[in-house]
PDB file of C-alpha atoms in Angstrom:
ATOM      1  CA  MET A   1      29.093 -25.701  -7.391  1.00  0.00           C
ATOM      2  CA  ILE A   2      27.414 -23.959 -10.305  1.00  0.00           C
ATOM      3  CA  GLU A   3      28.029 -20.237 -10.746  1.00  0.00           C
ATOM      4  CA  VAL A   4      26.317 -18.133 -13.392  1.00  0.00           C
ATOM      5  CA  SER A   5      25.783 -14.443 -14.012  1.00  0.00           C
ATOM      6  CA  ASP A   6      23.935 -12.217 -16.435  1.00  0.00           C
ATOM      7  CA  SER A   7      22.932  -8.559 -16.776  1.00  0.00           C
ATOM      8  CA  ILE A   8      20.629  -6.281 -18.707  1.00  0.00           C
ATOM      9  CA  GLN A   9      20.404  -2.550 -19.314  1.00  0.00           C
ATOM     10  CA  ILE A  10      16.980  -1.110 -18.417  1.00  0.00           C
ATOM     11  CA  ASP A  11      15.846   2.348 -19.479  1.00  0.00           C
ATOM     12  CA  ARG A  12      14.569   3.366 -16.043  1.00  0.00           C
ATOM     13  CA  PRO A  13      16.175   5.071 -13.008  1.00  0.00           C
ATOM     14  CA  VAL A  14      18.010   2.900 -10.460  1.00  0.00           C
ATOM     15  CA  ASP A  15      15.451   3.475  -7.693  1.00  0.00           C
ATOM     16  CA  VAL A  16      12.561   2.342  -9.929  1.00  0.00           C
ATOM     17  CA  VAL A  17      14.392  -0.823 -11.042  1.00  0.00           C
ATOM     18  CA  PHE A  18      15.584  -1.638  -7.524  1.00  0.00           C
ATOM     19  CA  ASP A  19      12.133  -1.190  -5.956  1.00  0.00           C
ATOM     20  CA  TYR A  20      10.539  -3.374  -8.641  1.00  0.00           C
ATOM     21  CA  VAL A  21      13.079  -6.193  -8.206  1.00  0.00           C
ATOM     22  CA  ALA A  22      13.051  -5.912  -4.389  1.00  0.00           C
ATOM     23  CA  ASP A  23       9.308  -6.651  -4.426  1.00  0.00           C
ATOM     24  CA  GLN A  24       9.565 -10.299  -5.425  1.00  0.00           C
ATOM     25  CA  THR A  25       5.813 -10.550  -5.953  1.00  0.00           C
ATOM     26  CA  ASN A  26       6.609  -8.868  -9.301  1.00  0.00           C
ATOM     27  CA  ALA A  27       8.976 -11.685 -10.331  1.00  0.00           C
ATOM     28  CA  PRO A  28       6.414 -13.939 -12.085  1.00  0.00           C
ATOM     29  CA  HIS A  29       5.936 -11.113 -14.611  1.00  0.00           C
ATOM     30  CA  TRP A  30       9.553 -11.405 -15.797  1.00  0.00           C
ATOM     31  CA  GLN A  31      10.987 -14.773 -14.737  1.00  0.00           C
ATOM     32  CA  ASP A  32      10.375 -17.849 -16.876  1.00  0.00           C
ATOM     33  CA  GLY A  33       8.937 -20.801 -14.962  1.00  0.00           C
ATOM     34  CA  LEU A  34       8.021 -18.763 -11.890  1.00  0.00           C
ATOM     35  CA  THR A  35       4.272 -18.978 -11.310  1.00  0.00           C
ATOM     36  CA  GLU A  36       3.713 -17.555  -7.830  1.00  0.00           C
ATOM     37  CA  VAL A  37       5.520 -15.533  -5.148  1.00  0.00           C
ATOM     38  CA  ARG A  38       3.988 -14.705  -1.787  1.00  0.00           C
ATOM     39  CA  ARG A  39       5.707 -12.661   0.917  1.00  0.00           C
ATOM     40  CA  THR A  40       5.560 -14.530   4.238  1.00  0.00           C
ATOM     41  CA  THR A  41       6.944 -11.889   6.611  1.00  0.00           C
ATOM     42  CA  ASP A  42       5.507  -8.578   7.802  1.00  0.00           C
ATOM     43  CA  GLY A  43       7.205  -5.217   8.127  1.00  0.00           C
ATOM     44  CA  PRO A  44       9.476  -3.307   5.785  1.00  0.00           C
ATOM     45  CA  VAL A  45      11.423  -5.197   3.135  1.00  0.00           C
ATOM     46  CA  GLY A  46      15.000  -5.890   4.236  1.00  0.00           C
ATOM     47  CA  VAL A  47      17.271  -8.572   5.699  1.00  0.00           C
ATOM     48  CA  GLY A  48      15.042 -11.376   6.962  1.00  0.00           C
ATOM     49  CA  THR A  49      12.212 -10.790   4.460  1.00  0.00           C
ATOM     50  CA  ALA A  50      10.988 -14.217   3.326  1.00  0.00           C
ATOM     51  CA  HIS A  51       8.902 -15.483   0.415  1.00  0.00           C
ATOM     52  CA  SER A  52       7.110 -18.647  -0.612  1.00  0.00           C
ATOM     53  CA  VAL A  53       7.839 -19.371  -4.272  1.00  0.00           C
ATOM     54  CA  VAL A  54       6.228 -21.747  -6.765  1.00  0.00           C
ATOM     55  CA  ARG A  55       8.265 -22.629  -9.860  1.00  0.00           C
ATOM     56  CA  THR A  56       7.750 -25.108 -12.685  1.00  0.00           C
ATOM     57  CA  PHE A  57      10.839 -27.220 -13.403  1.00  0.00           C
ATOM     58  CA  LEU A  58      10.924 -30.045 -15.971  1.00  0.00           C
ATOM     59  CA  GLY A  59       7.127 -30.098 -15.921  1.00  0.00           C
ATOM     60  CA  ARG A  60       6.944 -30.425 -12.145  1.00  0.00           C
ATOM     61  CA  ARG A  61       5.749 -27.957  -9.535  1.00  0.00           C
ATOM     62  CA  LEU A  62       8.430 -26.964  -7.017  1.00  0.00           C
ATOM     63  CA  GLU A  63       7.622 -25.063  -3.834  1.00  0.00           C
ATOM     64  CA  LEU A  64      10.575 -23.165  -2.370  1.00  0.00           C
ATOM     65  CA  THR A  65      11.213 -20.569   0.291  1.00  0.00           C
ATOM     66  CA  ASN A  66      13.773 -17.797   0.212  1.00  0.00           C
ATOM     67  CA  GLU A  67      15.078 -15.219   2.653  1.00  0.00           C
ATOM     68  CA  TYR A  68      16.886 -11.936   2.093  1.00  0.00           C
ATOM     69  CA  VAL A  69      20.386 -12.091   3.601  1.00  0.00           C
ATOM     70  CA  ARG A  70      21.667  -8.759   2.231  1.00  0.00           C
ATOM     71  CA  PHE A  71      19.655  -5.657   1.417  1.00  0.00           C
ATOM     72  CA  GLU A  72      21.231  -2.337   0.451  1.00  0.00           C
ATOM     73  CA  PRO A  73      18.464  -0.026  -0.837  1.00  0.00           C
ATOM     74  CA  GLY A  74      19.128   1.156  -4.374  1.00  0.00           C
ATOM     75  CA  ARG A  75      22.137  -1.155  -4.720  1.00  0.00           C
ATOM     76  CA  GLU A  76      21.921  -4.861  -3.820  1.00  0.00           C
ATOM     77  CA  ILE A  77      19.561  -7.654  -2.796  1.00  0.00           C
ATOM     78  CA  ALA A  78      20.741 -11.171  -1.976  1.00  0.00           C
ATOM     79  CA  PHE A  79      18.620 -14.097  -0.908  1.00  0.00           C
ATOM     80  CA  THR A  80      19.180 -17.743  -0.098  1.00  0.00           C
ATOM     81  CA  VAL A  81      17.070 -20.751  -0.990  1.00  0.00           C
ATOM     82  CA  ALA A  82      17.563 -23.899   1.061  1.00  0.00           C
ATOM     83  CA  THR A  83      14.527 -25.988   0.157  1.00  0.00           C
ATOM     84  CA  GLY A  84      14.642 -29.224  -1.786  1.00  0.00           C
ATOM     85  CA  PRO A  85      17.671 -30.662  -3.556  1.00  0.00           C
ATOM     86  CA  SER A  86      19.585 -27.428  -3.971  1.00  0.00           C
ATOM     87  CA  ARG A  87      21.132 -24.686  -1.920  1.00  0.00           C
ATOM     88  CA  MET A  88      21.612 -21.385  -3.670  1.00  0.00           C
ATOM     89  CA  GLU A  89      22.284 -17.716  -3.215  1.00  0.00           C
ATOM     90  CA  VAL A  90      21.040 -15.193  -5.756  1.00  0.00           C
ATOM     91  CA  THR A  91      22.254 -11.585  -5.844  1.00  0.00           C
ATOM     92  CA  TYR A  92      20.735  -8.716  -7.809  1.00  0.00           C
ATOM     93  CA  ARG A  93      22.689  -5.475  -8.197  1.00  0.00           C
ATOM     94  CA  THR A  94      21.555  -2.188  -9.709  1.00  0.00           C
ATOM     95  CA  GLU A  95      24.012   0.402 -10.996  1.00  0.00           C
ATOM     96  CA  PRO A  96      23.467   3.657 -12.834  1.00  0.00           C
ATOM     97  CA  GLU A  97      24.374   3.458 -16.505  1.00  0.00           C
ATOM     98  CA  ALA A  98      24.002   5.954 -19.328  1.00  0.00           C
ATOM     99  CA  GLY A  99      20.331   5.992 -20.214  1.00  0.00           C
ATOM    100  CA  GLY A 100      19.156   3.996 -17.198  1.00  0.00           C
ATOM    101  CA  THR A 101      20.215   1.121 -14.974  1.00  0.00           C
ATOM    102  CA  ARG A 102      22.378  -1.992 -15.265  1.00  0.00           C
ATOM    103  CA  LEU A 103      20.604  -4.903 -13.490  1.00  0.00           C
ATOM    104  CA  SER A 104      22.971  -7.791 -12.777  1.00  0.00           C
ATOM    105  CA  CYS A 105      22.204 -11.255 -11.443  1.00  0.00           C
ATOM    106  CA  GLU A 106      24.669 -13.718  -9.915  1.00  0.00           C
ATOM    107  CA  MET A 107      23.682 -17.204  -8.805  1.00  0.00           C
ATOM    108  CA  ARG A 108      25.735 -19.731  -6.853  1.00  0.00           C
ATOM    109  CA  MET A 109      24.167 -23.149  -6.475  1.00  0.00           C
ATOM    110  CA  GLU A 110      25.006 -26.525  -4.974  1.00  0.00           C
ATOM    111  CA  GLN A 111      23.053 -29.396  -6.523  1.00  0.00           C
ATOM    112  CA  LYS A 112      22.415 -32.886  -5.183  1.00  0.00           C
ATOM    113  CA  GLY A 113      21.127 -36.105  -6.716  1.00  0.00           C
ATOM    114  CA  LEU A 114      19.263 -36.057 -10.029  1.00  0.00           C
ATOM    115  CA  PHE A 115      19.287 -32.265 -10.170  1.00  0.00           C
ATOM    116  CA  ASN A 116      23.086 -32.271 -10.303  1.00  0.00           C
ATOM    117  CA  SER A 117      22.859 -33.838 -13.779  1.00  0.00           C
ATOM    118  CA  ARG A 118      20.824 -30.831 -14.992  1.00  0.00           C
ATOM    119  CA  THR A 119      23.783 -28.434 -14.925  1.00  0.00           C
ATOM    120  CA  ARG A 120      23.064 -27.082 -18.400  1.00  0.00           C
ATOM    121  CA  TRP A 121      19.502 -26.144 -17.416  1.00  0.00           C
ATOM    122  CA  TRP A 122      20.702 -24.377 -14.257  1.00  0.00           C
ATOM    123  CA  ARG A 123      23.259 -22.389 -16.225  1.00  0.00           C
ATOM    124  CA  GLY A 124      20.306 -20.840 -18.052  1.00  0.00           C
ATOM    125  CA  ALA A 125      18.447 -20.114 -14.813  1.00  0.00           C
ATOM    126  CA  CYS A 126      20.205 -16.812 -14.157  1.00  0.00           C
ATOM    127  CA  ALA A 127      19.281 -15.698 -17.651  1.00  0.00           C
ATOM    128  CA  ALA A 128      15.672 -16.498 -16.762  1.00  0.00           C
ATOM    129  CA  THR A 129      15.959 -14.317 -13.662  1.00  0.00           C
ATOM    130  CA  SER A 130      17.559 -11.481 -15.624  1.00  0.00           C
ATOM    131  CA  PRO A 131      15.070 -10.709 -18.367  1.00  0.00           C
ATOM    132  CA  ARG A 132      16.176 -10.005 -21.922  1.00  0.00           C
ATOM    133  CA  THR A 133      13.633  -7.210 -22.018  1.00  0.00           C
ATOM    134  CA  SER A 134      12.834  -4.783 -19.261  1.00  0.00           C
ATOM    135  CA  PRO A 135      10.288  -6.037 -16.721  1.00  0.00           C
ATOM    136  CA  LEU A 136       9.184  -2.384 -16.298  1.00  0.00           C
TER     137      LEU A 136
END
């Protein structure tokens, strides 16, 4: 099991940061290696919302799907990915902080086969999902 976390302070209100992160179609603008995100469910965003995701990894195109398993507006989003050689859960949390919002990312991942040997790369993956500069 690989577990990583990262956070960034963003100079925007919590509701703005949360809404931006909750709309995963924005993610290619601030996540390295992520080239496409398409929402595959209708209705309001919440538990059960699913996405089709295209990511580049080691020069290869990976197509994944994810589904929101926790959704607390203004506070927390968690989704699972169970496609391909890994199983993971990613959680984003927003908290008010002087001057803006603290956006935190936690990732828990189980790797299989060849991908298990890429532990060092995966440890950097949460950093790629938590931008060093504000996505807003």
